[in-house]
PDB file of C-alpha atoms in Angstrom:
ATOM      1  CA  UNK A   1      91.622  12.943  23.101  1.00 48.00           C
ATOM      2  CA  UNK A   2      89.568  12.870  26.770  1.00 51.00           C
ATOM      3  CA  UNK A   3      86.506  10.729  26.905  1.00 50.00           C
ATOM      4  CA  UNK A   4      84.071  12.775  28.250  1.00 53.00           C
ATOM      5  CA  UNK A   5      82.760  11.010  30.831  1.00 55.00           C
ATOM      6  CA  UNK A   6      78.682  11.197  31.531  1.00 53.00           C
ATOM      7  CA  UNK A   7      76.484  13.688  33.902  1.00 54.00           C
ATOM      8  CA  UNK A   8      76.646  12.481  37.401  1.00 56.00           C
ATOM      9  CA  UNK A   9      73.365  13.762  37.635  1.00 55.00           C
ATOM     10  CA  UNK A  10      72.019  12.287  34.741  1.00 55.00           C
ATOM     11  CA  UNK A  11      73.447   8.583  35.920  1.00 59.00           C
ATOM     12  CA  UNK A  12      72.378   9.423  39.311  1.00 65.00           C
ATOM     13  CA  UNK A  13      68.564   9.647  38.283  1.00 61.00           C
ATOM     14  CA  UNK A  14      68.417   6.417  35.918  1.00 63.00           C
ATOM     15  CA  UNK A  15      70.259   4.780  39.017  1.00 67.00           C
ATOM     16  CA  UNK A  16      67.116   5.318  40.943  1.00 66.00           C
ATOM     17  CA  UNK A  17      64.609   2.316  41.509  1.00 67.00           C
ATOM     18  CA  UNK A  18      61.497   4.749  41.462  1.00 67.00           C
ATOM     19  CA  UNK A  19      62.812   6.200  37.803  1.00 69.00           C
ATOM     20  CA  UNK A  20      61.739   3.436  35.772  1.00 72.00           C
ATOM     21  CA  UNK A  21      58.150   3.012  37.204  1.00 75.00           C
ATOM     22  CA  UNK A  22      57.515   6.388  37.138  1.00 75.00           C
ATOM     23  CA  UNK A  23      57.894   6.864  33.350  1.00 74.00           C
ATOM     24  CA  UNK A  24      55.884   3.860  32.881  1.00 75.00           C
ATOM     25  CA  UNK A  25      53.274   5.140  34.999  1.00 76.00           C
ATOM     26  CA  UNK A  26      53.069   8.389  33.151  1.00 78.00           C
ATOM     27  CA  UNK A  27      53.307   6.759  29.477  1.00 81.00           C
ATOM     28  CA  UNK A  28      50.028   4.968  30.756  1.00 75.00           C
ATOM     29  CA  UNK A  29      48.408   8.102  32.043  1.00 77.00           C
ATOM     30  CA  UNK A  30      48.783  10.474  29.033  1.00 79.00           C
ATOM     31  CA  UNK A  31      47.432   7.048  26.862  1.00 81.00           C
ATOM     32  CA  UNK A  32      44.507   6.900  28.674  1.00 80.00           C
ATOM     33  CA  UNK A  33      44.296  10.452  28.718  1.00 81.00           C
ATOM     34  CA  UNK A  34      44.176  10.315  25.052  1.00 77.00           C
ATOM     35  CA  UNK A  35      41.743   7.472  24.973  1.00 76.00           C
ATOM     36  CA  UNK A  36      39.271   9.964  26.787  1.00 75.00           C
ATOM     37  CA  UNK A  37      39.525  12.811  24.782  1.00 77.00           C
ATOM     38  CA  UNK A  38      39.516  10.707  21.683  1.00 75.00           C
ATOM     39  CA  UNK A  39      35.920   9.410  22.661  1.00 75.00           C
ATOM     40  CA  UNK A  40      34.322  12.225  23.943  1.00 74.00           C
ATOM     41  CA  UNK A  41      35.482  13.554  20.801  1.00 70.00           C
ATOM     42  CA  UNK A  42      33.549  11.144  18.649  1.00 64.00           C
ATOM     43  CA  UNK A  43      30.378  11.227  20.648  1.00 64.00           C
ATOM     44  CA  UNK A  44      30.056  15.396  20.642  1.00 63.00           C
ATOM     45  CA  UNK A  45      30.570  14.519  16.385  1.00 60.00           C
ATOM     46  CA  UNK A  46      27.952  11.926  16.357  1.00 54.00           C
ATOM     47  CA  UNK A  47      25.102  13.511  18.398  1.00 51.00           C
ATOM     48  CA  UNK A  48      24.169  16.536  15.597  1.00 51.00           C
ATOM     49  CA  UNK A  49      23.570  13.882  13.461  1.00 48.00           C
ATOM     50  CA  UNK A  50      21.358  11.511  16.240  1.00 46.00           C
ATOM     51  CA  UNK A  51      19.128  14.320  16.385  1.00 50.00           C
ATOM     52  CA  UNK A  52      18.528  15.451  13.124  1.00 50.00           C
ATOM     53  CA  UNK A  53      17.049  11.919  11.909  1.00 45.00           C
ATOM     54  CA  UNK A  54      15.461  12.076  15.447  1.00 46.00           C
ATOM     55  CA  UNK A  55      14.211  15.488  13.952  1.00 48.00           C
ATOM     56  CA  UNK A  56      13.475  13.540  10.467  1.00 49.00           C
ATOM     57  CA  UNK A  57      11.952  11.264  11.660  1.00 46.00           C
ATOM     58  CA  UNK A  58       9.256  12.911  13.449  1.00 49.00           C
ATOM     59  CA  UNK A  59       8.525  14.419  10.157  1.00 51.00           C
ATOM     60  CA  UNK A  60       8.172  11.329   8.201  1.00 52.00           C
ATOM     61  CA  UNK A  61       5.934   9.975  10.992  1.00 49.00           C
ATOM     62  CA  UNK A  62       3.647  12.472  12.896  1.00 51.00           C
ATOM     63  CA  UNK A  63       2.068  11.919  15.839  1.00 52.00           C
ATOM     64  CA  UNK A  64      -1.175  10.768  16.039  1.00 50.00           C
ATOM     65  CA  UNK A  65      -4.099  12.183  18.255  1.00 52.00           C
ATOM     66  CA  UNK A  66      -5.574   9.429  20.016  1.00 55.00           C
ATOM     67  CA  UNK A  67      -7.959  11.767  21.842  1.00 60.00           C
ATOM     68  CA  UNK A  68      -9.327  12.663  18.150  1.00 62.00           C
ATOM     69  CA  UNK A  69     -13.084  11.996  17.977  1.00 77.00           C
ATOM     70  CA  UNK A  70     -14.336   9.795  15.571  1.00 87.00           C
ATOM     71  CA  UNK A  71     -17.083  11.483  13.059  1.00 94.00           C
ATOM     72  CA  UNK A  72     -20.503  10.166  12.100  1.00 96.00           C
ATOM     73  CA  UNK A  73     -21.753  11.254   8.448  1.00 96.00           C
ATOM     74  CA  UNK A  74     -24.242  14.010   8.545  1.00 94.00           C
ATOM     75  CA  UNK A  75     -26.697  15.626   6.618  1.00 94.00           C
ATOM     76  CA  UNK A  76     -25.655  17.938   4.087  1.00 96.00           C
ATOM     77  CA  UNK A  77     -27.764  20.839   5.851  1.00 93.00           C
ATOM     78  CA  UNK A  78     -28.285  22.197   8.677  1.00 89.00           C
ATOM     79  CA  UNK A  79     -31.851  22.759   8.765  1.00 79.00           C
ATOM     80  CA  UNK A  80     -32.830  19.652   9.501  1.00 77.00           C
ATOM     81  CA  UNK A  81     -36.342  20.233  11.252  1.00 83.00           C
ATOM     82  CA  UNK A  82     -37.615  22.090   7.383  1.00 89.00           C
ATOM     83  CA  UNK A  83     -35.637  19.714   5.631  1.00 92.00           C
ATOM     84  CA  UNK A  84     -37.793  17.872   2.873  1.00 93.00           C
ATOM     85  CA  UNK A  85     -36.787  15.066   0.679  1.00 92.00           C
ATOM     86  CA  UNK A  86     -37.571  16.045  -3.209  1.00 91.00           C
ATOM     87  CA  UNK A  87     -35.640  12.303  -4.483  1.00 90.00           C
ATOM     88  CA  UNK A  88     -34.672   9.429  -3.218  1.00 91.00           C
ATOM     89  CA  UNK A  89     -31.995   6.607  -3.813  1.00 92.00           C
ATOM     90  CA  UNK A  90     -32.953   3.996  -6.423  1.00 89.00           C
ATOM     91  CA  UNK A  91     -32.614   0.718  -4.253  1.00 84.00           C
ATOM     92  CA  UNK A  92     -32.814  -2.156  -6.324  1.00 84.00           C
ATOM     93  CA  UNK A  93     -34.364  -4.223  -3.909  1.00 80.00           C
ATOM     94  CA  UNK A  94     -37.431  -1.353  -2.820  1.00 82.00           C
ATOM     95  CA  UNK A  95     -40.754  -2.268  -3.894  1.00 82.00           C
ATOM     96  CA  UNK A  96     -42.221  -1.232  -7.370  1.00 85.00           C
ATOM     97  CA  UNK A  97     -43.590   1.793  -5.582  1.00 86.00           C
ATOM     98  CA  UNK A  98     -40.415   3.079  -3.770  1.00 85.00           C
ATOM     99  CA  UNK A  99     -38.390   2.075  -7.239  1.00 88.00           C
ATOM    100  CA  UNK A 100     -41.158   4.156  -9.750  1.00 86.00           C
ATOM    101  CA  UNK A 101     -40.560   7.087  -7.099  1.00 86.00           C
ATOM    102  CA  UNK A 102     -36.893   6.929  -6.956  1.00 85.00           C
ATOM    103  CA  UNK A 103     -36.386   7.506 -11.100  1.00 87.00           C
ATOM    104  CA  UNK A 104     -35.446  11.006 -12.343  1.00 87.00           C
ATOM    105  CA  UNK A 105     -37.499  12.040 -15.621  1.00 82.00           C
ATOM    106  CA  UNK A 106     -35.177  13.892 -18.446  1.00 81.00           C
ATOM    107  CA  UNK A 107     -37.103  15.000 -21.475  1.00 80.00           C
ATOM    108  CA  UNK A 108     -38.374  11.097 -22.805  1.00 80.00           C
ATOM    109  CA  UNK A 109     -35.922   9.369 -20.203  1.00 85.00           C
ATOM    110  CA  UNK A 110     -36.386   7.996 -16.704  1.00 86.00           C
ATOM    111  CA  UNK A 111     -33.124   7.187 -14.772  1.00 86.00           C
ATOM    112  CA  UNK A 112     -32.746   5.866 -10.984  1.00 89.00           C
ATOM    113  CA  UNK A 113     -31.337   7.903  -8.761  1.00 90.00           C
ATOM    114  CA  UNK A 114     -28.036   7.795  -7.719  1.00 91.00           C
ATOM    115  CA  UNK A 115     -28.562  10.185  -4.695  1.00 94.00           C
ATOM    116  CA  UNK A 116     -30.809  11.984  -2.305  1.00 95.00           C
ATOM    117  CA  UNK A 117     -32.005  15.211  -3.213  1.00 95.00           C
ATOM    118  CA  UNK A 118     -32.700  17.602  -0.027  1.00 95.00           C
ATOM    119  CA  UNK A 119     -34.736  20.782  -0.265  1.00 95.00           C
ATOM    120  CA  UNK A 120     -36.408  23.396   2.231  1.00 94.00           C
ATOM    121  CA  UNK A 121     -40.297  23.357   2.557  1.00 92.00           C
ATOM    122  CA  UNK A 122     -40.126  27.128   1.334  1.00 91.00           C
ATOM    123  CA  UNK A 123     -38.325  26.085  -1.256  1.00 92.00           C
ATOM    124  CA  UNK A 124     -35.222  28.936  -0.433  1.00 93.00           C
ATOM    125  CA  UNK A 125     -31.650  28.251  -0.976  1.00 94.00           C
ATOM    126  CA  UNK A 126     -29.552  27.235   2.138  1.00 95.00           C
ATOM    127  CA  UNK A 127     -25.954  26.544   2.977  1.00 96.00           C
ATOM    128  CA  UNK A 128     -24.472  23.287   1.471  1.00 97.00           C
ATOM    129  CA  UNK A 129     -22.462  21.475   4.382  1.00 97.00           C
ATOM    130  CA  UNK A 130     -19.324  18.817   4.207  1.00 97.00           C
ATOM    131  CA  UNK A 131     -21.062  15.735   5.429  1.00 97.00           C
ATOM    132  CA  UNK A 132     -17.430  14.876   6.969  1.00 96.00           C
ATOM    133  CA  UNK A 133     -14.009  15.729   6.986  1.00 97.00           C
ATOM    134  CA  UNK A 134     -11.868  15.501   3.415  1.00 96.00           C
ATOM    135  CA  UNK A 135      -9.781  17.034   0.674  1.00 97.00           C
ATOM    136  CA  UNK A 136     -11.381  18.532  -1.948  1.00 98.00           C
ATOM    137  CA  UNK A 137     -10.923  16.603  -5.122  1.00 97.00           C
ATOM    138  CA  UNK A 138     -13.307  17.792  -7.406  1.00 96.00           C
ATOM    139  CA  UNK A 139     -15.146  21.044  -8.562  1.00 96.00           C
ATOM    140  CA  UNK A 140     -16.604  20.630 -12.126  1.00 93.00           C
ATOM    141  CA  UNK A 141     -19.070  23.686 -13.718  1.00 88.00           C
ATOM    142  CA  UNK A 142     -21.798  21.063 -15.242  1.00 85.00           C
ATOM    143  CA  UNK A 143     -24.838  22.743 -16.579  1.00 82.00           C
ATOM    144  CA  UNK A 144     -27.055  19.266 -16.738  1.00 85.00           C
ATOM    145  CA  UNK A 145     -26.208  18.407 -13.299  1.00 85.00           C
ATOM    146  CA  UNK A 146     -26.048  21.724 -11.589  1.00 85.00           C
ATOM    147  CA  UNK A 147     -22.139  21.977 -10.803  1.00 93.00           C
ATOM    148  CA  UNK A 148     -20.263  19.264  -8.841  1.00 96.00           C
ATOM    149  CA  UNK A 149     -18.311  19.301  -5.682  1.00 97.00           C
ATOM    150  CA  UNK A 150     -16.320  15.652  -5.024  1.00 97.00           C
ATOM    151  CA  UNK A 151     -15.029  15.376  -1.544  1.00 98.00           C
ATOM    152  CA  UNK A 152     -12.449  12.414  -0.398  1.00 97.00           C
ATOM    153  CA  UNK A 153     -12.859  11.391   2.658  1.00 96.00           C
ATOM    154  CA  UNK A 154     -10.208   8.211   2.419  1.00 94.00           C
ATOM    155  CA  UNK A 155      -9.274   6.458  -0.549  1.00 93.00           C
ATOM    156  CA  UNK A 156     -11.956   5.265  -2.724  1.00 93.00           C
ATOM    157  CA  UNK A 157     -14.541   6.445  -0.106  1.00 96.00           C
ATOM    158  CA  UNK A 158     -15.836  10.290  -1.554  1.00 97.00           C
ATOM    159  CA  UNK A 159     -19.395  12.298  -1.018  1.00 97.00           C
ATOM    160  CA  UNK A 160     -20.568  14.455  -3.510  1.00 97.00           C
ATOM    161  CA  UNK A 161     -22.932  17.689  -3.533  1.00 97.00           C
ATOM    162  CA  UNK A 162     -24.466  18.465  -6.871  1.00 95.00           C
ATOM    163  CA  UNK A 163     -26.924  20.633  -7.784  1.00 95.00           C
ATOM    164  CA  UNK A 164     -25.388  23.885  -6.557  1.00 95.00           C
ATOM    165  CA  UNK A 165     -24.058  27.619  -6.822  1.00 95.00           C
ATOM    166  CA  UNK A 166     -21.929  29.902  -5.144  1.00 95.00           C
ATOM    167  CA  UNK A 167     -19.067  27.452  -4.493  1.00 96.00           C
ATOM    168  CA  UNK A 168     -16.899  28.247  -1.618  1.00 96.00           C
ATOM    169  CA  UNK A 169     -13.796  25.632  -2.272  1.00 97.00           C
ATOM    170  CA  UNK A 170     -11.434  24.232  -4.646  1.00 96.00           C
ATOM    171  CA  UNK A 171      -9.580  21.626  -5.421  1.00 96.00           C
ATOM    172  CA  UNK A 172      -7.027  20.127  -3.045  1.00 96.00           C
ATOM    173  CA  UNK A 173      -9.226  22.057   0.030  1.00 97.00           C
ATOM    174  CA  UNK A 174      -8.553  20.407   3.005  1.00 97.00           C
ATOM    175  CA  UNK A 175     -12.185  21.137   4.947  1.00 97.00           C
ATOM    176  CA  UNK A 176     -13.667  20.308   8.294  1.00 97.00           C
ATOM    177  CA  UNK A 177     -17.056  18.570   9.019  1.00 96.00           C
ATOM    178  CA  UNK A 178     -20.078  21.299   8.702  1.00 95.00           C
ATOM    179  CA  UNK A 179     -17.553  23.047   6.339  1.00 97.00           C
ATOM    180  CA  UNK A 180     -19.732  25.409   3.686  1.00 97.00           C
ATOM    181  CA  UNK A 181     -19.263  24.053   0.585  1.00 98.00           C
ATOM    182  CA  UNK A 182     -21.900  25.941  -1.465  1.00 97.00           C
ATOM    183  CA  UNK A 183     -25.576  27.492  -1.490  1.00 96.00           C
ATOM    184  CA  UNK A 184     -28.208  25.104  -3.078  1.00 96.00           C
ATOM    185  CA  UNK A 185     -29.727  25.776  -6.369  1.00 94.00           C
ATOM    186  CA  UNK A 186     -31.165  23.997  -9.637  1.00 91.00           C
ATOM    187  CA  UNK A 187     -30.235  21.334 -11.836  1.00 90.00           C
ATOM    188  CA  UNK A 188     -31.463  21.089 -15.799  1.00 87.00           C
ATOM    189  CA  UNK A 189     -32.220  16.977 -15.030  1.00 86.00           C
ATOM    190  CA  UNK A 190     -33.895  17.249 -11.955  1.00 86.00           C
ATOM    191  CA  UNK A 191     -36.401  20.309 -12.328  1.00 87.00           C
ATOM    192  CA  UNK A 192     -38.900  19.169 -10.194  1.00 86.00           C
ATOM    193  CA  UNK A 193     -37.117  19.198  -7.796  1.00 89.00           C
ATOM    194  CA  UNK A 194     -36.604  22.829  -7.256  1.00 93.00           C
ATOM    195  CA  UNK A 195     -33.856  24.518  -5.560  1.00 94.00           C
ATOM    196  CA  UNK A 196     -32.112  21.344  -3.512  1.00 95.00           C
ATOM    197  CA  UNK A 197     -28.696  19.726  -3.175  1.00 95.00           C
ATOM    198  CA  UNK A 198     -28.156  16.279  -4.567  1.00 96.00           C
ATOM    199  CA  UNK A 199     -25.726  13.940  -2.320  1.00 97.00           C
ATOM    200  CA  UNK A 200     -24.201  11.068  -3.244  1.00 96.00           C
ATOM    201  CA  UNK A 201     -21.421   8.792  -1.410  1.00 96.00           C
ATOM    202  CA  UNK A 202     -19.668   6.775  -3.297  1.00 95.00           C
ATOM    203  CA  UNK A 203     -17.249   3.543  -2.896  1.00 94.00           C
ATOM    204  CA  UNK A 204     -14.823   2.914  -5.408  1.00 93.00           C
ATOM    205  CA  UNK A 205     -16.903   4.618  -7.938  1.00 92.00           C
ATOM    206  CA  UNK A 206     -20.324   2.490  -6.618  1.00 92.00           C
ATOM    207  CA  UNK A 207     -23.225   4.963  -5.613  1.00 93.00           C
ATOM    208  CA  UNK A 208     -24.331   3.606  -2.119  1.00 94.00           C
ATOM    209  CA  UNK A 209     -27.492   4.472  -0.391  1.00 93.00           C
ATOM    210  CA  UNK A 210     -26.960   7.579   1.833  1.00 94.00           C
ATOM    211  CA  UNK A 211     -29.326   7.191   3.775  1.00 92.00           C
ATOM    212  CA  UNK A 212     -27.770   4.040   5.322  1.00 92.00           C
ATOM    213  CA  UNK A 213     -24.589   5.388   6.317  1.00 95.00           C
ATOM    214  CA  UNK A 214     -26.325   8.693   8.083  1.00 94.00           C
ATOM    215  CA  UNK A 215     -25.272   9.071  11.824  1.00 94.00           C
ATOM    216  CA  UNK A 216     -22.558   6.267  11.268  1.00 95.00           C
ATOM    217  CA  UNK A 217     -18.372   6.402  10.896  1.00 95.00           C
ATOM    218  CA  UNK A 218     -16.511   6.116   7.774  1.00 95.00           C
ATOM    219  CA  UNK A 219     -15.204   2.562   8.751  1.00 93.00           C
ATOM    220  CA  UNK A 220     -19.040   1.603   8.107  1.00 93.00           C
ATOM    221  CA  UNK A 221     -18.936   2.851   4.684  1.00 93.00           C
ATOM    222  CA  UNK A 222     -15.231   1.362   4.371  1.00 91.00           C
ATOM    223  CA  UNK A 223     -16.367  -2.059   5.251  1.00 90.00           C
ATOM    224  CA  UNK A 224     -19.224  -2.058   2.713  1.00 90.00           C
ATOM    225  CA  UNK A 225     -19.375  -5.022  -0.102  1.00 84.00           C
ATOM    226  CA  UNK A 226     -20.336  -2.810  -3.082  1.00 80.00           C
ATOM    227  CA  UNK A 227     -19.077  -5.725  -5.393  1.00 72.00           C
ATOM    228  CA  UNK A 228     -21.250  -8.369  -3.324  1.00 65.00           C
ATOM    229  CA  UNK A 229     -24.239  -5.619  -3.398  1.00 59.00           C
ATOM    230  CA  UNK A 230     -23.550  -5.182  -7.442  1.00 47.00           C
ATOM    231  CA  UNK A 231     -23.092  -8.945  -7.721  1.00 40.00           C
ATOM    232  CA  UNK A 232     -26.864  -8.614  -6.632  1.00 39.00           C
ATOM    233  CA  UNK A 233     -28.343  -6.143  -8.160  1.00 43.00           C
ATOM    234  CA  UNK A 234     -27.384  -7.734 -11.850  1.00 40.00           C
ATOM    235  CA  UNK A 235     -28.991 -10.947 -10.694  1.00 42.00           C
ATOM    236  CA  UNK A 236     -32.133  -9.423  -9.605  1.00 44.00           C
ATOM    237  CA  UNK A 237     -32.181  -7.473 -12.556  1.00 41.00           C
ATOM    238  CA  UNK A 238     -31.678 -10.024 -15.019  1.00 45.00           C
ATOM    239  CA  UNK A 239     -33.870 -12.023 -12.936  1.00 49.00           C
ATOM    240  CA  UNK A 240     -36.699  -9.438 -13.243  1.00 45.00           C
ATOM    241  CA  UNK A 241     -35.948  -8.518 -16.934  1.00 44.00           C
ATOM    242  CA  UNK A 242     -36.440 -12.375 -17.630  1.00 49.00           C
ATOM    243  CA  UNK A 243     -39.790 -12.642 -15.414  1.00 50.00           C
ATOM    244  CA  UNK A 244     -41.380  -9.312 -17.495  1.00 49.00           C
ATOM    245  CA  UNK A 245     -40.057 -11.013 -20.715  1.00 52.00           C
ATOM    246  CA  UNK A 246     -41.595 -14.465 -20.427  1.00 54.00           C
ATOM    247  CA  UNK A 247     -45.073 -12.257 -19.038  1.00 54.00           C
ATOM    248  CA  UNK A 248     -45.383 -10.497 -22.094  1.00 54.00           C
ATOM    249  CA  UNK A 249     -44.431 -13.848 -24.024  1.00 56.00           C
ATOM    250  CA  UNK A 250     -47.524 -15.103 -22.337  1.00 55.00           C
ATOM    251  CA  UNK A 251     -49.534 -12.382 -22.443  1.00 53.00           C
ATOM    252  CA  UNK A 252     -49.042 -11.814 -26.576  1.00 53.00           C
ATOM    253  CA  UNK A 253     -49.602 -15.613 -26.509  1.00 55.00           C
ATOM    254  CA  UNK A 254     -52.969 -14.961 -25.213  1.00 55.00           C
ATOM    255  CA  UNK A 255     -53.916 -12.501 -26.999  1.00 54.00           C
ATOM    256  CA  UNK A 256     -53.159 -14.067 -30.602  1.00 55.00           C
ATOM    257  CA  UNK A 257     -54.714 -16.986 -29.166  1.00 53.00           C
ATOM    258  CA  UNK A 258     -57.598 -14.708 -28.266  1.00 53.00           C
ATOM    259  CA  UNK A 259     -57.978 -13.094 -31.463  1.00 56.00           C
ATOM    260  CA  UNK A 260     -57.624 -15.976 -33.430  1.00 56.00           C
ATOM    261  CA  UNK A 261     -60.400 -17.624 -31.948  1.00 52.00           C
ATOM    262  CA  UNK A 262     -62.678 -14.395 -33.121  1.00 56.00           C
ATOM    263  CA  UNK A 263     -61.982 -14.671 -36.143  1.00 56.00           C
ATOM    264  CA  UNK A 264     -62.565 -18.616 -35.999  1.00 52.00           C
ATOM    265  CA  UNK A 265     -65.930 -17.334 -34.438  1.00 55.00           C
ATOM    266  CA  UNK A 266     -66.552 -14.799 -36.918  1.00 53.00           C
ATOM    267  CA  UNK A 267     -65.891 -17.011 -39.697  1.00 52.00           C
ATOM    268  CA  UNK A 268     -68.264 -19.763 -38.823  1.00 50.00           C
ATOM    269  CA  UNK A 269     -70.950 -17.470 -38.122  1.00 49.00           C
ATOM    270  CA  UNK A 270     -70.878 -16.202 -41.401  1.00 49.00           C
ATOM    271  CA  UNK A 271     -70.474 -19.388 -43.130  1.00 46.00           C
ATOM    272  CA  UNK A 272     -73.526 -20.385 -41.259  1.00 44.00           C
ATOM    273  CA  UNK A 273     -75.593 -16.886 -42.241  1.00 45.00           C
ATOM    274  CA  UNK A 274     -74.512 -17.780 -45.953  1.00 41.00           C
ATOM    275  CA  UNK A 275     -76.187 -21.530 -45.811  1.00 45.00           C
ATOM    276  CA  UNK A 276     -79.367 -19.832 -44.439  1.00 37.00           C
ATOM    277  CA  UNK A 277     -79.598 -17.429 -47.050  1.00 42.00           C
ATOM    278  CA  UNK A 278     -79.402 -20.171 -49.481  1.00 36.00           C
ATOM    279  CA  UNK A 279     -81.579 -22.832 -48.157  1.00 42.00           C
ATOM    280  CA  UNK A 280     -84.133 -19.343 -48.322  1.00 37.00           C
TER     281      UNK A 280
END
């Protein structure tokens, strides 16, 4: 049997010094080639997913406006050339005077006042006003009090508007400084006072005077010391419950003293009456 014997052609071609170097070349090309595509590949895959926790987390964290202009507390009406005060805040370090006109009569009952009560010198009903931006957080219907509107303004830190009808929000309102709120009416523990609003701002539950955070940011209000303020106000209290005390101690004192030296007086004049009579 013949041996075949192989392609000239084919022996011809391997035979050639530029063969060899060219397959190698090539086998390096295509792997690089591959290399490229293999990485572009992964990049177009990955870059859906770069921008949707870009897109995440812009939604998680918002932008803030640093042009945003910082509010001041305001009145809770806009009249405020008729505006007449009918109450004011019980400040436990006023003067008897200021203290005896701060207290709220209810049937036998005097109680200080945890507000300031605003009226109109006509005495008319006017729009209630947000003293600041907030949520909404409260509306109660509250017969005594005149219905209740609670306002957050940042955690712990709230204004509320009592004392009113006609109520224009609800709960979980987000509202806008000047915002109506409400029309002012009556109250069943504060008659005298007419048709007026009663506002109150609070700090972690701890009426604070309103009129010292008027015309001033919510950081002032933030940065308040209620518990150094109530630390305070029981000492002075206890202070002046003790002082009143011991004063009527002394003054009962006196006056059994007093007495008993009348009747000491009485007696011996009419011990000395009798002997007279007798030696007669």
């Amino acid at each position: 049997m013949r041996e075949e014997n192989p392609s000239p052609k084919k022996n011809n071609l391997l035979n050639q010094k530029w063969f060899l170097p060219a397959v190698y070349l090539a086998c390096v090309a295509l792997i690089m080639i591959g290399a490229v595509w293999y990485q572009n590949g992964k990049e177009n895959s990955a870059t859906p997913k770069k921008q949707g926790a870009e897109s995440q987390s812009d939604k998680h964290f918002p932008a803030i406006e640093v042009n945003k202009p910082i509010e001041n507390f305001t009145m809770p009406i806009l009249d405020s050339e008729n505006v007449v005060i009918k109450g004011q805040f019980y400040d436990i370090n006023g003067d008897d005077q200021a203290q005896e006109a701060a207290l709220v009569k209810y049937g036998d009952t005097y109680q200080p006042n945890t507000g300031i009560d605003y009226a109109l010198k006509d005495n008319s009903s006017f729009d209630v006003l947000s003293a600041m931006s907030g949520t909404v957080t409260r509306v109660q219907t509250d017969a005594l009090l005149g219905n209740i509107i609670e306002i957050e303004h940042e955690k712990g830190l709230v204004t509320q508007y009592s004392s009113v009808k006609d109520i224009q929000v609800k709960a979980g309102d987000k509202v806008m400084q000047g915002t109506v709120l409400a029309k002012a009416g009556n109250s069943e523990i504060n008659k005298d006072a007419a048709v007026h609003v009663h506002f109150e701002m609070r700090k972690d539950g701890v009426a604070v005077n309103p009129t010292t955070f008027i015309k001033k940011p919510l950081s002032a209000l933030k940065s308040f010391d209620t518990e150094k303020d109530s630390t305070v106000t029981h000492k002075e209290v206890d202070e002046k419950k003790s002082t009143d005390q011991a004063e009527d101690n002394t003054s009962t004192e006196q006056s059994g003293t007093s007495d008993q030296a009348n009747d000491t007086d009485q007696e011996s004049s009419g011990s000395s009456g009798s002997d007279v009579h007798v030696d007669e």
